[in-house]
Amino acid sequence: MVNIKSVRESNLAFKLSGHASGLVAVFVGATSGIGKGTLKQFAKYAQAPKVYILGRSKKAAHPLLDELQASNPQSKFEFIETEISLMKNVDLACDQIKANEKKVDILFTSPGYLSFDSRKESVEGMDIPHALRYYTRLRFAYNLIPLLLESPNPRVVSILAGGQESEIDINDLEVRNDFSFIKAAKNGTTQTTLAFEELAKSYPSISFLHKYPGFVNTGVIARLLSTAPGIFYYPAALASFLVLPILNLFSTSEDEAGERGLFLVTSARYPPAKPKTEFVGVEVQGIPVATASVVKDGQGNGVYRLTSDDESAPESPVLPGYRLDHVDKTVWEETVAAWDRALEKST
Ligand SMILES: NC(=O)c1ccc[n+]([C@@H]2O[C@H](COP(=O)([O-])OP(=O)(O)OC[C@H]3O[C@@H](n4cnc5c(N)ncnc54)[C@H](OP(=O)(O)O)[C@@H]3O)[C@@H](O)[C@H]2O)c1
């Protein structure tokens, strides 16, 4: 466990280090919640960064953009207004970033929402929440790899459910049959870790972090309860008014989740498999290197499955077998195929 005091110590050490300047970061899903908390901390501690923020409404993001600029006048914040559940839009946004930047140091992804609704297809044929939790995030990572490889210490983060991987139906990764949001969420979780492991084999200078944030008070549960169908609507509404305020007392705040987000992208705790340079993040005494998801002959693979307190999650009951059966490769190939199908449908 990394306690919040150590996280703050590390973040301060980052601010005072020579490595806080000139970073280029891409935040996907940071107009609210954990991403927003992390973006605010990043703006507070980094020196003169260039930051791309992806979201659906620049107008709605104006107060946030003003706050960020005021907290760090030397920074450049560029808002890309787009609907990122569409792979076509992800590609266009990445093209824009590639046209303007020579490197990307940080890709922080946390878009999405939970809903009891049935499958909700985009015009590209993907379930929208499933795209946001997995296909969109991985497409950003994949598209930006040429720029990430130019960074001395690149990091990709997905805030989802690291450590909670479970059995998945590899013949229905897009959850076209017997859809439930639980099945989709389970698929997205296991797919994320396996796809990160596959990418880390080809790009060992990049660290890939898949984190479960715990219960963070972002309104995510209230929004989920508001989608309860039929007769479940009333008990869900009651829970929202009576139980949720009590549960929220035990939740992590957006600010604290943001402090942990900044720690993830700046600490030496999460080195890649093959660092390009000696610097792999800010070192603070008492914060050891985390255990990677696969360690062979003492060498980690640069992928981290993390719990809410930024500890490496215990090995999953399913992942060792999946790795032996090359399900990681299958998941990756199916991901590419799903992207291709989506892009074919897009207008
Ligand atoms: N909060 C928790 O307690 C918790 C616990 C476990 C796991 N998680 C997971 O962690 C991630 C982040 O959670 P959070 O609570 O920070 O999320 P959040 O604040 O509810 O949402 C994050 C972002 O998702 C984007 N988004 C929502 N609907 C969208 C849509 N239809 N199309 C495109 N973008 C959309 C929003 O961007 P725009 O509206 O600007 O486009 C928003 O900035 C999620 O995947 C969540 O499931 C959260």
mmCIF file of C-alpha atoms and ligand atoms in Angstrom:
data_model
loop_
_atom_site.group_PDB
_atom_site.id
_atom_site.type_symbol
_atom_site.label_atom_id
_atom_site.label_comp_id
_atom_site.label_asym_id
_atom_site.label_seq_id
_atom_site.Cartn_x
_atom_site.Cartn_y
_atom_site.Cartn_z
ATOM 1 C CA MET A 1 0.000 0.000 0.000
ATOM 2 C CA VAL A 2 1.192 3.501 -0.788
ATOM 3 C CA ASN A 3 -0.282 5.839 1.796
ATOM 4 C CA ILE A 4 -1.478 9.287 0.760
ATOM 5 C CA LYS A 5 1.341 10.972 2.706
ATOM 6 C CA SER A 6 3.929 9.161 0.545
ATOM 7 C CA VAL A 7 1.947 10.029 -2.590
ATOM 8 C CA ARG A 8 2.070 13.725 -1.645
ATOM 9 C CA GLU A 9 5.776 13.517 -0.842
ATOM 10 C CA SER A 10 6.440 11.994 -4.253
ATOM 11 C CA ASN A 11 4.301 14.588 -6.048
ATOM 12 C CA LEU A 12 6.160 17.402 -4.329
ATOM 13 C CA ALA A 13 9.489 15.793 -5.216
ATOM 14 C CA PHE A 14 8.273 15.686 -8.836
ATOM 15 C CA LYS A 15 7.481 19.402 -8.769
ATOM 16 C CA LEU A 16 10.931 20.216 -7.434
ATOM 17 C CA SER A 17 12.745 17.857 -9.818
ATOM 18 C CA GLY A 18 14.162 18.871 -13.155
ATOM 19 C CA HIS A 19 11.824 16.352 -14.761
ATOM 20 C CA ALA A 20 8.626 18.328 -14.284
ATOM 21 C CA SER A 21 9.239 20.636 -17.214
ATOM 22 C CA GLY A 22 8.248 20.420 -20.864
ATOM 23 C CA LEU A 23 6.003 17.374 -20.544
ATOM 24 C CA VAL A 24 3.341 16.607 -23.110
ATOM 25 C CA ALA A 25 0.246 14.907 -21.716
ATOM 26 C CA VAL A 26 -2.965 13.649 -23.254
ATOM 27 C CA PHE A 27 -6.001 13.339 -20.966
ATOM 28 C CA VAL A 28 -8.978 11.381 -22.256
ATOM 29 C CA GLY A 29 -12.071 11.623 -20.025
ATOM 30 C CA ALA A 30 -10.702 14.359 -17.758
ATOM 31 C CA THR A 31 -13.601 16.794 -17.952
ATOM 32 C CA SER A 32 -14.924 15.181 -14.776
ATOM 33 C CA GLY A 33 -14.137 12.658 -12.071
ATOM 34 C CA ILE A 34 -10.793 10.958 -11.526
ATOM 35 C CA GLY A 35 -9.351 12.255 -14.792
ATOM 36 C CA LYS A 36 -10.253 15.831 -13.859
ATOM 37 C CA GLY A 37 -8.747 15.379 -10.390
ATOM 38 C CA THR A 38 -5.514 14.120 -11.969
ATOM 39 C CA LEU A 39 -5.446 16.854 -14.594
ATOM 40 C CA LYS A 40 -5.753 19.530 -11.895
ATOM 41 C CA GLN A 41 -2.881 18.026 -9.908
ATOM 42 C CA PHE A 42 -0.791 17.712 -13.063
ATOM 43 C CA ALA A 43 -1.433 21.378 -13.906
ATOM 44 C CA LYS A 44 -0.495 22.338 -10.354
ATOM 45 C CA TYR A 45 2.804 20.436 -10.262
ATOM 46 C CA ALA A 46 4.175 20.254 -13.812
ATOM 47 C CA GLN A 47 6.230 23.095 -15.269
ATOM 48 C CA ALA A 48 5.071 24.574 -18.569
ATOM 49 C CA PRO A 49 3.441 21.373 -19.864
ATOM 50 C CA LYS A 50 1.474 21.009 -23.072
ATOM 51 C CA VAL A 51 -1.799 19.273 -22.294
ATOM 52 C CA TYR A 52 -4.411 17.904 -24.659
ATOM 53 C CA ILE A 53 -7.861 17.408 -23.137
ATOM 54 C CA LEU A 54 -10.455 15.376 -25.014
ATOM 55 C CA GLY A 55 -14.129 15.930 -24.312
ATOM 56 C CA ARG A 56 -17.517 16.408 -25.900
ATOM 57 C CA SER A 57 -18.120 20.042 -25.009
ATOM 58 C CA LYS A 58 -15.564 22.822 -24.932
ATOM 59 C CA LYS A 59 -18.250 25.167 -23.628
ATOM 60 C CA ALA A 60 -18.927 22.909 -20.635
ATOM 61 C CA ALA A 61 -15.173 22.611 -20.030
ATOM 62 C CA HIS A 62 -14.557 26.385 -20.009
ATOM 63 C CA PRO A 63 -14.607 26.816 -16.200
ATOM 64 C CA LEU A 64 -12.160 23.908 -15.881
ATOM 65 C CA LEU A 65 -9.874 25.292 -18.605
ATOM 66 C CA ASP A 66 -9.878 28.718 -16.920
ATOM 67 C CA GLU A 67 -9.056 27.145 -13.563
ATOM 68 C CA LEU A 68 -6.209 25.100 -15.071
ATOM 69 C CA GLN A 69 -4.733 28.114 -16.854
ATOM 70 C CA ALA A 70 -4.912 30.203 -13.675
ATOM 71 C CA SER A 71 -3.165 27.480 -11.675
ATOM 72 C CA ASN A 72 -0.289 27.291 -14.178
ATOM 73 C CA PRO A 73 -0.062 30.281 -16.534
ATOM 74 C CA GLN A 74 2.977 28.830 -18.385
ATOM 75 C CA SER A 75 1.020 25.742 -19.456
ATOM 76 C CA LYS A 76 -0.691 25.239 -22.776
ATOM 77 C CA PHE A 77 -4.073 23.520 -22.659
ATOM 78 C CA GLU A 78 -5.637 22.439 -25.903
ATOM 79 C CA PHE A 79 -9.191 21.159 -25.807
ATOM 80 C CA ILE A 80 -10.160 18.763 -28.574
ATOM 81 C CA GLU A 81 -13.946 18.721 -28.808
ATOM 82 C CA THR A 82 -15.047 15.353 -30.084
ATOM 83 C CA GLU A 83 -17.136 12.248 -29.394
ATOM 84 C CA ILE A 84 -14.446 9.704 -28.609
ATOM 85 C CA SER A 85 -16.711 6.655 -28.486
ATOM 86 C CA LEU A 86 -16.233 6.712 -32.277
ATOM 87 C CA MET A 87 -12.941 5.215 -33.473
ATOM 88 C CA LYS A 88 -12.924 7.573 -36.443
ATOM 89 C CA ASN A 89 -12.891 10.532 -34.058
ATOM 90 C CA VAL A 90 -10.132 8.967 -31.980
ATOM 91 C CA ASP A 91 -8.028 8.710 -35.143
ATOM 92 C CA LEU A 92 -8.716 12.320 -36.124
ATOM 93 C CA ALA A 93 -7.814 13.569 -32.628
ATOM 94 C CA CYS A 94 -4.603 11.536 -32.636
ATOM 95 C CA ASP A 95 -3.734 12.895 -36.095
ATOM 96 C CA GLN A 96 -4.118 16.410 -34.694
ATOM 97 C CA ILE A 97 -1.818 15.609 -31.766
ATOM 98 C CA LYS A 98 0.717 13.916 -34.056
ATOM 99 C CA ALA A 99 0.743 16.931 -36.371
ATOM 100 C CA ASN A 100 1.683 19.238 -33.496
ATOM 101 C CA GLU A 101 3.897 17.203 -31.192
ATOM 102 C CA LYS A 102 7.178 15.331 -31.414
ATOM 103 C CA LYS A 103 6.526 13.254 -28.272
ATOM 104 C CA VAL A 104 3.869 12.324 -25.736
ATOM 105 C CA ASP A 105 5.010 11.573 -22.183
ATOM 106 C CA ILE A 106 1.696 10.738 -20.545
ATOM 107 C CA LEU A 107 -1.536 9.235 -21.826
ATOM 108 C CA PHE A 108 -4.133 9.208 -19.028
ATOM 109 C CA THR A 109 -7.453 7.578 -19.910
ATOM 110 C CA SER A 110 -10.610 7.405 -17.797
ATOM 111 C CA PRO A 111 -13.658 8.034 -20.015
ATOM 112 C CA GLY A 112 -16.866 6.131 -19.516
ATOM 113 C CA TYR A 113 -19.991 5.559 -17.556
ATOM 114 C CA LEU A 114 -21.931 2.719 -15.977
ATOM 115 C CA SER A 115 -25.488 2.022 -17.043
ATOM 116 C CA PHE A 116 -28.116 -0.703 -16.667
ATOM 117 C CA ASP A 117 -29.289 0.067 -20.205
ATOM 118 C CA SER A 118 -29.175 -2.621 -22.862
ATOM 119 C CA ARG A 119 -26.550 -2.559 -25.617
ATOM 120 C CA LYS A 120 -26.321 0.970 -26.963
ATOM 121 C CA GLU A 121 -24.662 0.910 -30.345
ATOM 122 C CA SER A 122 -22.796 3.786 -31.898
ATOM 123 C CA VAL A 123 -23.022 4.358 -35.656
ATOM 124 C CA GLU A 124 -19.844 2.271 -35.838
ATOM 125 C CA GLY A 125 -21.668 -0.690 -34.255
ATOM 126 C CA MET A 126 -19.857 -0.740 -30.914
ATOM 127 C CA ASP A 127 -21.588 -0.603 -27.552
ATOM 128 C CA ILE A 128 -20.805 2.970 -26.441
ATOM 129 C CA PRO A 129 -19.851 2.363 -22.775
ATOM 130 C CA HIS A 130 -17.780 -0.681 -23.813
ATOM 131 C CA ALA A 131 -15.985 1.367 -26.457
ATOM 132 C CA LEU A 132 -15.223 4.092 -23.913
ATOM 133 C CA ARG A 133 -13.853 1.697 -21.312
ATOM 134 C CA TYR A 134 -11.720 -0.329 -23.719
ATOM 135 C CA TYR A 135 -11.662 0.202 -27.515
ATOM 136 C CA THR A 136 -11.301 3.997 -27.348
ATOM 137 C CA ARG A 137 -8.584 3.940 -24.702
ATOM 138 C CA LEU A 138 -6.525 1.266 -26.459
ATOM 139 C CA ARG A 139 -6.903 3.038 -29.789
ATOM 140 C CA PHE A 140 -5.443 6.220 -28.255
ATOM 141 C CA ALA A 141 -2.544 4.184 -26.854
ATOM 142 C CA TYR A 142 -1.940 2.374 -30.141
ATOM 143 C CA ASN A 143 -2.180 5.507 -32.310
ATOM 144 C CA LEU A 144 0.104 7.506 -30.043
ATOM 145 C CA ILE A 145 2.812 4.847 -29.748
ATOM 146 C CA PRO A 146 5.145 6.613 -32.234
ATOM 147 C CA LEU A 147 5.029 9.731 -30.024
ATOM 148 C CA LEU A 148 5.205 7.785 -26.748
ATOM 149 C CA LEU A 149 8.372 6.097 -28.041
ATOM 150 C CA GLU A 150 9.965 9.548 -28.395
ATOM 151 C CA SER A 151 9.480 10.282 -24.680
ATOM 152 C CA PRO A 152 12.331 9.464 -22.284
ATOM 153 C CA ASN A 153 9.840 7.979 -19.803
ATOM 154 C CA PRO A 154 6.439 7.297 -21.385
ATOM 155 C CA ARG A 155 3.400 6.145 -19.445
ATOM 156 C CA VAL A 156 -0.060 4.929 -20.391
ATOM 157 C CA VAL A 157 -2.738 4.745 -17.686
ATOM 158 C CA SER A 158 -6.237 3.295 -17.779
ATOM 159 C CA ILE A 159 -8.442 3.904 -14.747
ATOM 160 C CA LEU A 160 -10.817 0.966 -14.746
ATOM 161 C CA ALA A 161 -10.581 -2.207 -12.681
ATOM 162 C CA GLY A 162 -6.981 -3.487 -12.620
ATOM 163 C CA GLY A 163 -6.680 -6.566 -10.406
ATOM 164 C CA GLN A 164 -10.309 -7.598 -11.012
ATOM 165 C CA GLU A 165 -9.758 -9.583 -14.194
ATOM 166 C CA SER A 166 -12.074 -12.547 -14.579
ATOM 167 C CA GLU A 167 -13.125 -15.178 -17.079
ATOM 168 C CA ILE A 168 -14.260 -13.745 -20.407
ATOM 169 C CA ASP A 169 -15.963 -15.070 -23.510
ATOM 170 C CA ILE A 170 -13.210 -14.772 -26.096
ATOM 171 C CA ASN A 171 -15.713 -15.471 -28.865
ATOM 172 C CA ASP A 172 -17.785 -12.454 -27.885
ATOM 173 C CA LEU A 173 -15.380 -9.770 -26.722
ATOM 174 C CA GLU A 174 -17.592 -6.993 -28.079
ATOM 175 C CA VAL A 175 -20.517 -8.445 -26.067
ATOM 176 C CA ARG A 176 -22.942 -8.783 -28.954
ATOM 177 C CA ASN A 177 -24.741 -11.781 -27.386
ATOM 178 C CA ASP A 178 -26.499 -11.954 -23.993
ATOM 179 C CA PHE A 179 -25.490 -8.383 -23.275
ATOM 180 C CA SER A 180 -25.302 -7.178 -19.720
ATOM 181 C CA PHE A 181 -23.303 -4.256 -18.466
ATOM 182 C CA ILE A 182 -21.582 -6.575 -15.975
ATOM 183 C CA LYS A 183 -20.440 -8.892 -18.785
ATOM 184 C CA ALA A 184 -19.222 -5.892 -20.782
ATOM 185 C CA ALA A 185 -17.393 -4.438 -17.773
ATOM 186 C CA LYS A 186 -15.746 -7.806 -17.049
ATOM 187 C CA ASN A 187 -14.629 -8.168 -20.674
ATOM 188 C CA GLY A 188 -13.227 -4.623 -20.716
ATOM 189 C CA THR A 189 -11.245 -5.230 -17.536
ATOM 190 C CA THR A 190 -9.605 -8.476 -18.637
ATOM 191 C CA GLN A 191 -9.082 -7.207 -22.186
ATOM 192 C CA THR A 192 -7.281 -4.104 -20.872
ATOM 193 C CA THR A 193 -4.689 -6.057 -18.900
ATOM 194 C CA LEU A 194 -4.101 -8.605 -21.666
ATOM 195 C CA ALA A 195 -3.859 -5.924 -24.370
ATOM 196 C CA PHE A 196 -1.432 -3.895 -22.236
ATOM 197 C CA GLU A 197 0.696 -7.006 -21.755
ATOM 198 C CA GLU A 198 0.678 -7.633 -25.502
ATOM 199 C CA LEU A 199 1.657 -4.016 -26.264
ATOM 200 C CA ALA A 200 4.393 -4.074 -23.617
ATOM 201 C CA LYS A 201 6.040 -7.025 -25.419
ATOM 202 C CA SER A 202 6.460 -4.909 -28.558
ATOM 203 C CA TYR A 203 7.098 -1.572 -26.824
ATOM 204 C CA PRO A 204 9.097 -2.322 -23.651
ATOM 205 C CA SER A 205 10.146 1.305 -23.090
ATOM 206 C CA ILE A 206 6.542 2.236 -22.199
ATOM 207 C CA SER A 207 4.961 1.600 -18.766
ATOM 208 C CA PHE A 208 1.321 0.490 -18.873
ATOM 209 C CA LEU A 209 -0.786 0.951 -15.729
ATOM 210 C CA HIS A 210 -4.279 -0.477 -15.240
ATOM 211 C CA LYS A 211 -5.767 0.783 -11.997
ATOM 212 C CA TYR A 212 -8.909 0.099 -9.980
ATOM 213 C CA PRO A 213 -9.604 3.427 -8.235
ATOM 214 C CA GLY A 214 -11.839 2.142 -5.431
ATOM 215 C CA PHE A 215 -14.993 4.093 -4.677
ATOM 216 C CA VAL A 216 -14.362 7.684 -5.719
ATOM 217 C CA ASN A 217 -17.087 10.252 -5.157
ATOM 218 C CA THR A 218 -17.570 11.354 -8.766
ATOM 219 C CA GLY A 219 -21.325 10.735 -8.983
ATOM 220 C CA VAL A 220 -20.748 7.553 -10.983
ATOM 221 C CA ILE A 221 -22.999 5.404 -8.751
ATOM 222 C CA ALA A 222 -25.845 7.952 -8.656
ATOM 223 C CA ARG A 223 -25.741 8.059 -12.459
ATOM 224 C CA LEU A 224 -25.771 4.251 -12.617
ATOM 225 C CA LEU A 225 -28.757 4.022 -10.242
ATOM 226 C CA SER A 226 -30.664 6.556 -12.328
ATOM 227 C CA THR A 227 -30.614 4.072 -15.226
ATOM 228 C CA ALA A 228 -32.268 1.240 -13.228
ATOM 229 C CA PRO A 229 -35.022 -0.201 -15.433
ATOM 230 C CA GLY A 230 -38.769 -0.719 -14.745
ATOM 231 C CA ILE A 231 -39.737 -1.626 -11.203
ATOM 232 C CA PHE A 232 -36.104 -1.352 -10.071
ATOM 233 C CA TYR A 233 -36.229 2.418 -10.672
ATOM 234 C CA TYR A 234 -37.942 3.170 -7.333
ATOM 235 C CA PRO A 235 -35.668 1.154 -4.998
ATOM 236 C CA ALA A 236 -32.694 2.531 -6.942
ATOM 237 C CA ALA A 237 -33.963 6.108 -6.481
ATOM 238 C CA LEU A 238 -34.457 5.444 -2.771
ATOM 239 C CA ALA A 239 -30.920 4.030 -2.487
ATOM 240 C CA SER A 240 -29.625 7.082 -4.298
ATOM 241 C CA PHE A 241 -31.215 9.465 -1.787
ATOM 242 C CA LEU A 242 -30.805 7.442 1.415
ATOM 243 C CA VAL A 243 -27.867 5.036 1.111
ATOM 244 C CA LEU A 244 -25.523 6.823 -1.276
ATOM 245 C CA PRO A 245 -24.926 9.885 0.943
ATOM 246 C CA ILE A 246 -23.781 7.497 3.694
ATOM 247 C CA LEU A 247 -21.602 5.471 1.302
ATOM 248 C CA ASN A 248 -20.080 8.696 0.007
ATOM 249 C CA LEU A 249 -18.757 9.391 3.501
ATOM 250 C CA PHE A 250 -16.437 6.424 2.999
ATOM 251 C CA SER A 251 -15.416 7.300 -0.546
ATOM 252 C CA THR A 252 -12.223 8.838 -1.851
ATOM 253 C CA SER A 253 -12.507 12.439 -2.963
ATOM 254 C CA GLU A 254 -11.850 13.479 -6.542
ATOM 255 C CA ASP A 255 -8.880 15.535 -5.312
ATOM 256 C CA GLU A 256 -7.252 12.588 -3.542
ATOM 257 C CA ALA A 257 -7.877 10.333 -6.546
ATOM 258 C CA GLY A 258 -6.169 13.061 -8.583
ATOM 259 C CA GLU A 259 -3.151 13.111 -6.282
ATOM 260 C CA ARG A 260 -2.873 9.365 -6.792
ATOM 261 C CA GLY A 261 -3.291 9.859 -10.542
ATOM 262 C CA LEU A 262 -0.339 12.258 -10.621
ATOM 263 C CA PHE A 263 1.700 9.793 -8.564
ATOM 264 C CA LEU A 264 0.998 7.042 -11.119
ATOM 265 C CA VAL A 265 2.354 9.084 -13.989
ATOM 266 C CA THR A 266 5.419 10.495 -12.235
ATOM 267 C CA SER A 267 6.717 7.975 -9.657
ATOM 268 C CA ALA A 268 9.676 5.648 -10.194
ATOM 269 C CA ARG A 269 7.480 2.925 -8.694
ATOM 270 C CA TYR A 270 6.266 1.882 -12.154
ATOM 271 C CA PRO A 271 9.233 1.492 -14.520
ATOM 272 C CA PRO A 272 8.922 0.068 -18.023
ATOM 273 C CA ALA A 273 10.474 -3.299 -18.875
ATOM 274 C CA LYS A 274 13.352 -1.686 -20.755
ATOM 275 C CA PRO A 275 13.813 1.963 -19.775
ATOM 276 C CA LYS A 276 15.320 4.245 -22.415
ATOM 277 C CA THR A 277 17.121 6.354 -19.839
ATOM 278 C CA GLU A 278 18.248 6.015 -16.235
ATOM 279 C CA PHE A 279 15.349 8.234 -15.128
ATOM 280 C CA VAL A 280 12.176 6.214 -14.720
ATOM 281 C CA GLY A 281 10.300 8.618 -12.476
ATOM 282 C CA VAL A 282 10.657 10.360 -9.157
ATOM 283 C CA GLU A 283 12.309 8.250 -6.454
ATOM 284 C CA VAL A 284 11.246 8.710 -2.858
ATOM 285 C CA GLN A 285 12.676 6.727 0.013
ATOM 286 C CA GLY A 286 10.260 4.108 1.332
ATOM 287 C CA ILE A 287 8.342 3.734 -1.956
ATOM 288 C CA PRO A 288 9.645 0.538 -3.575
ATOM 289 C CA VAL A 289 9.235 -0.503 -7.198
ATOM 290 C CA ALA A 290 5.866 -2.221 -7.717
ATOM 291 C CA THR A 291 5.555 -5.807 -8.903
ATOM 292 C CA ALA A 292 4.795 -5.977 -12.611
ATOM 293 C CA SER A 293 2.008 -8.223 -13.917
ATOM 294 C CA VAL A 294 4.557 -10.697 -15.305
ATOM 295 C CA VAL A 295 8.030 -11.137 -13.820
ATOM 296 C CA LYS A 296 10.497 -13.490 -15.520
ATOM 297 C CA ASP A 297 14.024 -14.015 -14.168
ATOM 298 C CA GLY A 298 13.611 -10.964 -11.960
ATOM 299 C CA GLN A 299 12.591 -8.764 -14.916
ATOM 300 C CA GLY A 300 9.142 -7.150 -14.910
ATOM 301 C CA ASN A 301 7.148 -6.622 -18.110
ATOM 302 C CA GLY A 302 6.335 -2.940 -17.430
ATOM 303 C CA VAL A 303 2.597 -3.603 -16.927
ATOM 304 C CA TYR A 304 1.028 -2.901 -13.542
ATOM 305 C CA ARG A 305 -2.367 -4.078 -12.256
ATOM 306 C CA LEU A 306 -3.058 -1.701 -9.407
ATOM 307 C CA THR A 307 -5.424 -1.552 -6.462
ATOM 308 C CA SER A 308 -6.967 1.650 -5.131
ATOM 309 C CA ASP A 309 -3.924 2.317 -2.926
ATOM 310 C CA ASP A 310 -1.523 1.882 -5.857
ATOM 311 C CA GLU A 311 -0.332 -1.536 -4.729
ATOM 312 C CA SER A 312 0.216 -4.366 -7.207
ATOM 313 C CA ALA A 313 -2.848 -6.593 -7.172
ATOM 314 C CA PRO A 314 -2.357 -10.278 -6.313
ATOM 315 C CA GLU A 315 -2.120 -12.591 -9.342
ATOM 316 C CA SER A 316 -5.491 -13.217 -10.927
ATOM 317 C CA PRO A 317 -6.981 -16.729 -11.051
ATOM 318 C CA VAL A 318 -7.487 -16.452 -14.832
ATOM 319 C CA LEU A 319 -4.543 -14.532 -16.261
ATOM 320 C CA PRO A 320 -1.786 -17.198 -15.953
ATOM 321 C CA GLY A 321 -3.880 -19.678 -17.968
ATOM 322 C CA TYR A 322 -4.810 -17.012 -20.513
ATOM 323 C CA ARG A 323 -1.152 -16.133 -21.009
ATOM 324 C CA LEU A 324 -0.242 -19.819 -21.504
ATOM 325 C CA ASP A 325 -3.083 -20.202 -24.025
ATOM 326 C CA HIS A 326 -2.036 -17.011 -25.878
ATOM 327 C CA VAL A 327 -5.376 -15.353 -25.154
ATOM 328 C CA ASP A 328 -3.427 -12.076 -24.902
ATOM 329 C CA LYS A 329 -2.530 -12.391 -28.590
ATOM 330 C CA THR A 330 -6.120 -13.332 -29.469
ATOM 331 C CA VAL A 331 -7.493 -10.358 -27.536
ATOM 332 C CA TRP A 332 -5.127 -8.033 -29.371
ATOM 333 C CA GLU A 333 -5.948 -9.459 -32.817
ATOM 334 C CA GLU A 334 -9.673 -9.255 -32.046
ATOM 335 C CA THR A 335 -9.239 -5.665 -30.876
ATOM 336 C CA VAL A 336 -7.644 -4.696 -34.177
ATOM 337 C CA ALA A 337 -10.396 -6.549 -36.058
ATOM 338 C CA ALA A 338 -13.107 -4.759 -34.025
ATOM 339 C CA TRP A 339 -11.491 -1.378 -34.812
ATOM 340 C CA ASP A 340 -11.399 -2.265 -38.515
ATOM 341 C CA ARG A 341 -15.089 -3.249 -38.510
ATOM 342 C CA ALA A 342 -16.013 -0.021 -36.708
ATOM 343 C CA LEU A 343 -14.025 2.140 -39.107
ATOM 344 C CA GLU A 344 -15.560 0.398 -42.115
ATOM 345 C CA LYS A 345 -19.014 1.346 -40.830
ATOM 346 C CA SER A 346 -18.110 4.903 -40.046
ATOM 347 C CA THR A 347 -19.161 7.555 -42.525
HETATM 348 N N1 LIG B 1 -15.668 6.643 -9.602
HETATM 349 C C1 LIG B 1 -15.571 5.404 -9.111
HETATM 350 O O1 LIG B 1 -15.874 5.144 -7.919
HETATM 351 C C2 LIG B 1 -15.072 4.278 -9.989
HETATM 352 C C3 LIG B 1 -14.885 3.006 -9.406
HETATM 353 C C4 LIG B 1 -14.400 1.986 -10.218
HETATM 354 C C5 LIG B 1 -14.122 2.210 -11.550
HETATM 355 N N2 LIG B 1 -14.329 3.454 -12.080
HETATM 356 C C6 LIG B 1 -14.048 3.658 -13.505
HETATM 357 O O2 LIG B 1 -13.064 4.678 -13.643
HETATM 358 C C7 LIG B 1 -13.321 5.446 -14.829
HETATM 359 C C8 LIG B 1 -13.417 6.918 -14.449
HETATM 360 O O3 LIG B 1 -14.474 7.074 -13.538
HETATM 361 P P1 LIG B 1 -15.038 8.541 -13.137
HETATM 362 O O4 LIG B 1 -16.003 8.306 -12.031
HETATM 363 O O5 LIG B 1 -13.902 9.452 -12.951
HETATM 364 O O6 LIG B 1 -15.834 8.910 -14.483
HETATM 365 P P2 LIG B 1 -16.816 10.140 -14.833
HETATM 366 O O7 LIG B 1 -16.414 11.340 -14.087
HETATM 367 O O8 LIG B 1 -18.218 9.671 -14.655
HETATM 368 O O9 LIG B 1 -16.589 10.304 -16.420
HETATM 369 C C9 LIG B 1 -15.333 10.470 -16.994
HETATM 370 C C10 LIG B 1 -15.450 10.995 -18.398
HETATM 371 O O10 LIG B 1 -16.192 10.140 -19.251
HETATM 372 C C11 LIG B 1 -16.597 10.911 -20.375
HETATM 373 N N3 LIG B 1 -17.852 10.392 -20.917
HETATM 374 C C12 LIG B 1 -18.950 10.047 -20.232
HETATM 375 N N4 LIG B 1 -19.910 9.653 -21.092
HETATM 376 C C13 LIG B 1 -19.408 9.758 -22.318
HETATM 377 C C14 LIG B 1 -19.920 9.474 -23.623
HETATM 378 N N5 LIG B 1 -21.141 9.008 -23.811
HETATM 379 N N6 LIG B 1 -19.136 9.713 -24.675
HETATM 380 C C15 LIG B 1 -17.884 10.190 -24.496
HETATM 381 N N7 LIG B 1 -17.345 10.440 -23.279
HETATM 382 C C16 LIG B 1 -18.100 10.237 -22.210
HETATM 383 C C17 LIG B 1 -16.831 12.324 -19.870
HETATM 384 O O11 LIG B 1 -16.268 13.241 -20.810
HETATM 385 P P3 LIG B 1 -17.176 14.305 -21.640
HETATM 386 O O12 LIG B 1 -18.534 14.343 -21.018
HETATM 387 O O13 LIG B 1 -16.462 15.613 -21.537
HETATM 388 O O14 LIG B 1 -17.166 13.832 -23.043
HETATM 389 C C18 LIG B 1 -16.110 12.358 -18.526
HETATM 390 O O15 LIG B 1 -15.098 13.319 -18.458
HETATM 391 C C19 LIG B 1 -14.611 4.889 -15.440
HETATM 392 O O16 LIG B 1 -14.292 3.935 -16.423
HETATM 393 C C20 LIG B 1 -15.279 4.190 -14.250
HETATM 394 O O17 LIG B 1 -16.134 3.135 -14.656
HETATM 395 C C21 LIG B 1 -14.795 4.493 -11.330
#
